[in-house]
Amino acid sequence: KAGVTQTPRYLIKTRGQQVTLSCSPISGHRSVSWYQQTPGQGLQFLFEYFSETQRNKGNFPGRFSGRQFSNSRSEMNVSTLELGDSALYLCASSLRQGGNTEAFFGQGTRLTVV
Amino acid sequence: TQLLEQSPQFLSIQEGENLTVYCNSSSVFSSLQWYRQEPGEGPVLLVTVVTGGEVKKLKRLTFQFGDARKDSSLHITAAQPGDTGLYLCAGVREYGNKLVFGAGTILRVKS
């Protein structure tokens, strides 16, 4: 079966702009989680969506938001981009909500803010 | 400070050597997972351990969950260049529901 698909793979934006990243989970998976990965901080949890509702949220400012559609596809949005937002953004899909379930990751979107 | 402390941060070894990566915490976890991530790719789940003292083997990889469910280790026997990558431990705290990651161990196996 098809894996987790994230688009785009690479993005370059300037400070102050906003960006939307997309994630299509594995067919049948209803949970989508987003993570930010940087060399200094490692993988940091952003939020989790299940059945179109945000179920968990990490410690990120309100500039980071997301949503999930009825087909389980998810988008995350970052507004007023800062240089420090440069990172690999990873999406993971799971059958069930919560962390105690196998998570399948996409290849990520590499965001560079200049 | 990280909730899950991984050590070492970097490991460079020769093909055929053995190695152990550690993942420690002061918190109790209901489960721990190990992932491997290669450059340009997302992490791939290797194993999940849920019972204190549990040992799981995956070919040359042996994973152990501490008796108190606060720590875990990954042992690789006779490392191969194909084992090169970033190894991440991740867990869900008892009574929690978010997966938290350690900072990772970068392993390089030279032929």
GROMACS .gro file of C-alpha atoms in nm, chain A residues 24-99:
model
   76
   24SER     CA    1  -0.160   1.233   0.290
   25PRO     CA    2  -0.164   0.946   0.539
   26ILE     CA    3  -0.170   0.576   0.463
   27SER     CA    4  -0.514   0.468   0.346
   28GLY     CA    5  -0.726   0.376   0.646
   29HIS     CA    6  -0.514   0.568   0.896
   30ARG     CA    7  -0.711   0.835   1.077
   31SER     CA    8  -0.441   0.988   1.295
   32VAL     CA    9  -0.188   1.236   1.159
   33SER     CA   10   0.088   1.386   1.372
   34TRP     CA   11   0.331   1.659   1.277
   35TYR     CA   12   0.688   1.700   1.399
   36GLN     CA   13   0.961   1.957   1.351
   37GLN     CA   14   1.314   1.820   1.321
   38THR     CA   15   1.620   2.042   1.361
   39PRO     CA   16   1.985   1.952   1.434
   40GLY     CA   17   1.975   2.135   1.766
   41GLN     CA   18   1.637   2.027   1.904
   42GLY     CA   19   1.581   1.692   1.737
   43LEU     CA   20   1.224   1.580   1.672
   44GLN     CA   21   0.969   1.802   1.843
   45PHE     CA   22   0.598   1.720   1.849
   46LEU     CA   23   0.376   1.987   1.695
   47PHE     CA   24   0.025   1.844   1.704
   48GLU     CA   25  -0.190   1.541   1.634
   49TYR     CA   26  -0.518   1.526   1.447
   50PHE     CA   27  -0.768   1.244   1.463
   51SER     CA   28  -1.107   1.245   1.293
   52GLU     CA   29  -1.064   1.609   1.191
   53THR     CA   30  -1.003   1.725   1.550
   54GLN     CA   31  -0.680   1.834   1.712
   55ARG     CA   32  -0.621   1.586   1.996
   56ASN     CA   33  -0.278   1.686   2.121
   57LYS     CA   34  -0.060   1.992   2.090
   58GLY     CA   35   0.309   2.051   2.154
   59ASN     CA   36   0.478   2.364   2.286
   60PHE     CA   37   0.487   2.573   1.972
   61PRO     CA   38   0.358   2.929   1.923
   62GLY     CA   39   0.020   2.998   1.769
   63ARG     CA   40   0.188   3.074   1.435
   64PHE     CA   41   0.189   2.698   1.386
   65SER     CA   42  -0.153   2.558   1.306
   66GLY     CA   43  -0.303   2.263   1.131
   67ARG     CA   44  -0.617   2.097   1.018
   68GLN     CA   45  -0.741   1.761   0.900
   69PHE     CA   46  -0.995   1.692   0.631
   70SER     CA   47  -1.265   1.428   0.616
   71ASN     CA   48  -1.040   1.204   0.402
   72SER     CA   49  -0.775   1.222   0.682
   73ARG     CA   50  -0.538   1.435   0.474
   74SER     CA   51  -0.379   1.702   0.685
   75GLU     CA   52  -0.220   2.040   0.633
   76MET     CA   53  -0.006   2.247   0.860
   77ASN     CA   54   0.041   2.619   0.827
   78VAL     CA   55   0.314   2.843   0.960
   79SER     CA   56   0.249   3.216   0.947
   80THR     CA   57   0.493   3.504   0.980
   81LEU     CA   58   0.791   3.282   0.914
   82GLU     CA   59   1.108   3.331   1.116
   83LEU     CA   60   1.461   3.215   1.035
   84GLY     CA   61   1.437   2.966   1.321
   85ASP     CA   62   1.147   2.790   1.151
   86SER     CA   63   1.392   2.639   0.903
   87ALA     CA   64   1.363   2.266   0.962
   88LEU     CA   65   1.250   1.931   0.830
   89TYR     CA   66   0.877   1.897   0.894
   90LEU     CA   67   0.767   1.537   0.927
   91CYS     CA   68   0.421   1.393   0.919
   92ALA     CA   69   0.335   1.055   1.067
   93SER     CA   70   0.018   0.855   1.023
   94SER     CA   71  -0.123   0.594   1.256
   95LEU     CA   72  -0.430   0.375   1.274
   96ARG     CA   73  -0.525   0.500   1.618
   97GLN     CA   74  -0.491   0.814   1.823
   98GLY     CA   75  -0.207   0.860   2.070
   99GLY     CA   76   0.158   0.760   2.075
   0.00000   0.00000   0.00000
